[in-house]
PDB file of C-alpha atoms in Angstrom:
ATOM      1  CA  MET A   1      17.207  26.131 -35.503  1.00  0.00           C
ATOM      2  CA  LEU A   2      15.537  27.628 -32.273  1.00  0.00           C
ATOM      3  CA  THR A   3      14.678  30.978 -34.617  1.00  0.00           C
ATOM      4  CA  ASP A   4      12.889  28.605 -37.030  1.00  0.00           C
ATOM      5  CA  TYR A   5      10.726  27.163 -34.349  1.00  0.00           C
ATOM      6  CA  VAL A   6      10.090  30.303 -33.086  1.00  0.00           C
ATOM      7  CA  LYS A   7       8.980  31.643 -36.397  1.00  0.00           C
ATOM      8  CA  GLN A   8       6.864  28.380 -36.711  1.00  0.00           C
ATOM      9  CA  VAL A   9       4.988  29.088 -33.475  1.00  0.00           C
ATOM     10  CA  SER A  10       4.459  32.666 -34.271  1.00  0.00           C
ATOM     11  CA  LEU A  11       2.820  31.641 -37.566  1.00  0.00           C
ATOM     12  CA  GLU A  12       0.706  28.806 -36.294  1.00  0.00           C
ATOM     13  CA  ASP A  13      -0.580  30.526 -33.023  1.00  0.00           C
ATOM     14  CA  PHE A  14      -0.510  34.068 -33.952  1.00  0.00           C
ATOM     15  CA  GLY A  15      -0.798  34.427 -37.679  1.00  0.00           C
ATOM     16  CA  TRP A  16       1.984  36.882 -37.541  1.00  0.00           C
ATOM     17  CA  GLU A  17       5.691  36.842 -38.581  1.00  0.00           C
ATOM     18  CA  PHE A  18       8.556  36.729 -36.407  1.00  0.00           C
ATOM     19  CA  GLN A  19      11.428  38.661 -37.947  1.00  0.00           C
ATOM     20  CA  HIS A  20      14.437  38.845 -35.528  1.00  0.00           C
ATOM     21  CA  GLN A  21      16.445  36.248 -33.904  1.00  0.00           C
ATOM     22  CA  ALA A  22      15.921  33.839 -31.011  1.00  0.00           C
ATOM     23  CA  SER A  23      18.458  31.996 -28.989  1.00  0.00           C
ATOM     24  CA  PHE A  24      19.252  29.892 -26.079  1.00  0.00           C
ATOM     25  CA  ASN A  25      20.899  31.722 -23.025  1.00  0.00           C
ATOM     26  CA  LYS A  26      22.590  29.329 -20.303  1.00  0.00           C
ATOM     27  CA  ARG A  27      22.635  32.242 -18.019  1.00  0.00           C
ATOM     28  CA  LEU A  28      19.188  32.704 -17.324  1.00  0.00           C
ATOM     29  CA  ARG A  29      18.248  31.419 -13.859  1.00  0.00           C
ATOM     30  CA  THR A  30      14.748  32.476 -12.794  1.00  0.00           C
ATOM     31  CA  THR A  31      13.016  33.211 -15.965  1.00  0.00           C
ATOM     32  CA  GLY A  32      11.964  31.303 -19.044  1.00  0.00           C
ATOM     33  CA  GLY A  33      12.813  33.612 -21.490  1.00  0.00           C
ATOM     34  CA  ARG A  34      13.261  37.509 -22.154  1.00  0.00           C
ATOM     35  CA  PHE A  35      12.301  39.878 -24.898  1.00  0.00           C
ATOM     36  CA  PHE A  36      14.671  42.862 -25.772  1.00  0.00           C
ATOM     37  CA  PRO A  37      12.771  45.864 -27.239  1.00  0.00           C
ATOM     38  CA  SER A  38      15.995  47.350 -28.345  1.00  0.00           C
ATOM     39  CA  ASP A  39      16.828  45.251 -31.153  1.00  0.00           C
ATOM     40  CA  GLY A  40      13.765  42.620 -30.939  1.00  0.00           C
ATOM     41  CA  HIS A  41      15.668  39.330 -30.261  1.00  0.00           C
ATOM     42  CA  LEU A  42      14.462  36.882 -27.674  1.00  0.00           C
ATOM     43  CA  ASP A  43      16.304  34.759 -25.258  1.00  0.00           C
ATOM     44  CA  PHE A  44      15.219  31.525 -23.901  1.00  0.00           C
ATOM     45  CA  ASN A  45      16.376  29.505 -20.956  1.00  0.00           C
ATOM     46  CA  PRO A  46      17.427  26.122 -22.302  1.00  0.00           C
ATOM     47  CA  LYS A  47      16.947  24.387 -19.072  1.00  0.00           C
ATOM     48  CA  HIS A  48      13.158  24.662 -19.280  1.00  0.00           C
ATOM     49  CA  LEU A  49      13.004  22.763 -22.445  1.00  0.00           C
ATOM     50  CA  GLU A  50      15.259  19.846 -20.886  1.00  0.00           C
ATOM     51  CA  VAL A  51      13.173  19.765 -17.690  1.00  0.00           C
ATOM     52  CA  TYR A  52       9.695  20.225 -18.764  1.00  0.00           C
ATOM     53  CA  GLY A  53       9.649  19.295 -22.279  1.00  0.00           C
ATOM     54  CA  GLU A  54       8.564  20.834 -25.507  1.00  0.00           C
ATOM     55  CA  SER A  55       4.780  21.482 -24.569  1.00  0.00           C
ATOM     56  CA  LEU A  56       5.768  23.752 -21.721  1.00  0.00           C
ATOM     57  CA  PHE A  57       8.507  25.329 -23.483  1.00  0.00           C
ATOM     58  CA  ARG A  58       5.978  26.417 -26.357  1.00  0.00           C
ATOM     59  CA  GLN A  59       3.809  28.153 -23.871  1.00  0.00           C
ATOM     60  CA  ILE A  60       7.023  30.224 -22.698  1.00  0.00           C
ATOM     61  CA  VAL A  61       7.800  30.908 -26.278  1.00  0.00           C
ATOM     62  CA  ARG A  62       4.097  32.181 -26.879  1.00  0.00           C
ATOM     63  CA  HIS A  63       4.683  34.260 -23.614  1.00  0.00           C
ATOM     64  CA  GLU A  64       7.802  35.932 -25.374  1.00  0.00           C
ATOM     65  CA  LEU A  65       6.130  36.389 -28.515  1.00  0.00           C
ATOM     66  CA  CYS A  66       3.155  38.292 -26.900  1.00  0.00           C
ATOM     67  CA  HIS A  67       5.728  40.739 -25.795  1.00  0.00           C
ATOM     68  CA  TYR A  68       7.372  40.968 -29.174  1.00  0.00           C
ATOM     69  CA  HIS A  69       4.113  41.262 -31.172  1.00  0.00           C
ATOM     70  CA  LEU A  70       2.480  43.843 -28.931  1.00  0.00           C
ATOM     71  CA  TYR A  71       5.659  45.783 -28.647  1.00  0.00           C
ATOM     72  CA  PHE A  72       5.934  46.261 -32.446  1.00  0.00           C
ATOM     73  CA  GLN A  73       1.845  46.762 -32.820  1.00  0.00           C
ATOM     74  CA  GLY A  74       2.444  49.794 -30.464  1.00  0.00           C
ATOM     75  CA  LYS A  75       0.315  47.993 -27.854  1.00  0.00           C
ATOM     76  CA  GLY A  76       0.760  47.381 -24.292  1.00  0.00           C
ATOM     77  CA  TYR A  77       3.431  44.691 -24.106  1.00  0.00           C
ATOM     78  CA  ARG A  78       4.261  44.679 -20.305  1.00  0.00           C
ATOM     79  CA  HIS A  79       2.923  42.136 -17.951  1.00  0.00           C
ATOM     80  CA  GLN A  80       0.406  44.287 -16.248  1.00  0.00           C
ATOM     81  CA  ASP A  81      -1.173  45.685 -19.558  1.00  0.00           C
ATOM     82  CA  PRO A  82      -4.628  44.702 -20.641  1.00  0.00           C
ATOM     83  CA  ASP A  83      -3.532  43.799 -24.070  1.00  0.00           C
ATOM     84  CA  PHE A  84      -0.880  41.615 -22.984  1.00  0.00           C
ATOM     85  CA  LYS A  85      -3.095  39.662 -20.616  1.00  0.00           C
ATOM     86  CA  ALA A  86      -5.831  39.477 -23.119  1.00  0.00           C
ATOM     87  CA  LEU A  87      -3.385  38.080 -26.073  1.00  0.00           C
ATOM     88  CA  LEU A  88      -1.656  35.562 -23.491  1.00  0.00           C
ATOM     89  CA  ALA A  89      -5.181  33.916 -22.548  1.00  0.00           C
ATOM     90  CA  LYS A  90      -5.934  33.929 -26.442  1.00  0.00           C
ATOM     91  CA  VAL A  91      -2.706  31.960 -27.305  1.00  0.00           C
ATOM     92  CA  ASN A  92      -2.717  30.036 -24.082  1.00  0.00           C
ATOM     93  CA  GLY A  93       0.758  30.883 -23.188  1.00  0.00           C
ATOM     94  CA  CYS A  94       2.022  30.565 -19.562  1.00  0.00           C
ATOM     95  CA  ARG A  95       1.886  33.385 -17.239  1.00  0.00           C
ATOM     96  CA  PHE A  96       4.999  32.473 -15.285  1.00  0.00           C
ATOM     97  CA  ALA A  97       7.506  29.860 -15.884  1.00  0.00           C
ATOM     98  CA  PRO A  98       7.639  27.197 -13.356  1.00  0.00           C
ATOM     99  CA  ARG A  99      10.678  27.048 -11.069  1.00  0.00           C
ATOM    100  CA  LEU A 100      13.618  25.010 -11.676  1.00  0.00           C
ATOM    101  CA  GLN A 101      15.180  23.114  -9.046  1.00  0.00           C
ATOM    102  CA  GLU A 102      16.305  25.166  -6.376  1.00  0.00           C
ATOM    103  CA  PHE A 103      19.924  25.594  -5.263  1.00  0.00           C
ATOM    104  CA  SER A 104      20.480  23.750  -1.910  1.00  0.00           C
ATOM    105  CA  HIS A 105      23.094  25.212   0.480  1.00  0.00           C
ATOM    106  CA  THR A 106      26.298  23.486  -0.114  1.00  0.00           C
ATOM    107  CA  TYR A 107      28.165  24.076   3.108  1.00  0.00           C
ATOM    108  CA  GLN A 108      26.762  23.400   6.448  1.00  0.00           C
ATOM    109  CA  TYR A 109      28.866  25.079   9.524  1.00  0.00           C
ATOM    110  CA  GLN A 110      28.146  24.638  13.191  1.00  0.00           C
ATOM    111  CA  CYS A 111      29.278  26.611  16.144  1.00  0.00           C
ATOM    112  CA  GLN A 112      31.572  24.226  18.447  1.00  0.00           C
ATOM    113  CA  THR A 113      30.383  26.692  21.788  1.00  0.00           C
ATOM    114  CA  CYS A 114      26.277  26.984  21.057  1.00  0.00           C
ATOM    115  CA  TYR A 115      25.828  24.616  18.179  1.00  0.00           C
ATOM    116  CA  GLN A 116      24.129  27.304  16.069  1.00  0.00           C
ATOM    117  CA  VAL A 117      24.116  25.974  12.471  1.00  0.00           C
ATOM    118  CA  TYR A 118      24.845  28.024   9.554  1.00  0.00           C
ATOM    119  CA  ALA A 119      24.154  26.915   5.719  1.00  0.00           C
ATOM    120  CA  ARG A 120      26.217  28.753   3.148  1.00  0.00           C
ATOM    121  CA  ARG A 121      26.556  28.439  -0.621  1.00  0.00           C
ATOM    122  CA  ARG A 122      30.179  29.418  -0.431  1.00  0.00           C
ATOM    123  CA  ARG A 123      33.211  28.155   1.641  1.00  0.00           C
ATOM    124  CA  ILE A 124      34.142  30.587   4.442  1.00  0.00           C
ATOM    125  CA  ASN A 125      37.288  30.820   6.087  1.00  0.00           C
ATOM    126  CA  LEU A 126      37.072  29.436   9.380  1.00  0.00           C
ATOM    127  CA  LYS A 127      40.193  31.231  10.650  1.00  0.00           C
ATOM    128  CA  LYS A 128      38.311  34.486   9.905  1.00  0.00           C
ATOM    129  CA  TYR A 129      34.852  33.995  10.857  1.00  0.00           C
ATOM    130  CA  VAL A 130      33.166  33.117  14.280  1.00  0.00           C
ATOM    131  CA  CYS A 131      29.650  32.372  15.270  1.00  0.00           C
ATOM    132  CA  GLY A 132      27.509  35.770  15.129  1.00  0.00           C
ATOM    133  CA  LYS A 133      25.598  34.513  18.177  1.00  0.00           C
ATOM    134  CA  CYS A 134      28.246  33.789  20.840  1.00  0.00           C
ATOM    135  CA  GLN A 135      31.725  34.532  18.650  1.00  0.00           C
ATOM    136  CA  GLY A 136      32.621  30.767  19.286  1.00  0.00           C
ATOM    137  CA  PRO A 137      34.774  28.868  16.717  1.00  0.00           C
ATOM    138  CA  LEU A 138      32.881  27.256  13.642  1.00  0.00           C
ATOM    139  CA  MET A 139      33.436  24.027  12.122  1.00  0.00           C
ATOM    140  CA  LEU A 140      32.251  22.327   8.713  1.00  0.00           C
ATOM    141  CA  VAL A 141      29.672  19.623   9.232  1.00  0.00           C
ATOM    142  CA  LYS A 142      28.763  18.834   5.982  1.00  0.00           C
ATOM    143  CA  LYS A 143      30.002  19.428   2.425  1.00  0.00           C
ATOM    144  CA  GLY A 144      26.792  18.895   0.423  1.00  0.00           C
ATOM    145  CA  ASN A 145      26.209  19.015  -3.297  1.00  0.00           C
ATOM    146  CA  GLN A 146      23.770  20.807  -5.376  1.00  0.00           C
ATOM    147  CA  SER A 147      20.277  19.610  -5.812  1.00  0.00           C
TER     148      SER A 147
END
């Protein structure tokens, strides 16, 4: 289904065929998509479609198709290449995918002696670790959630 959508975008916006596979990759965190020159397939972050909708996702697809088509035409397909910048502007693709929600610090610890606060994503062993400032004992202050 995603491959069919990418083929449609390729024909409508570029006038060239997309002949490989496209898939969603849930492990992508900081990018909207990736192009793999080794076998020509494209990966996309499904969160961008969920959060920002089809309009922005289409711009991300255009961005990855710029890499794809320029690579197979033997032109400059990297972000800094003039061929890439020109084609991206021509098809109105997005230069950078917008950031998804940031990961908040889940655990907050505080030194019982000097009151220094530490924010951590993972739990720490309070019997093993002490304050880096005064070597005092730490205590768990807040156990939050991801935002």
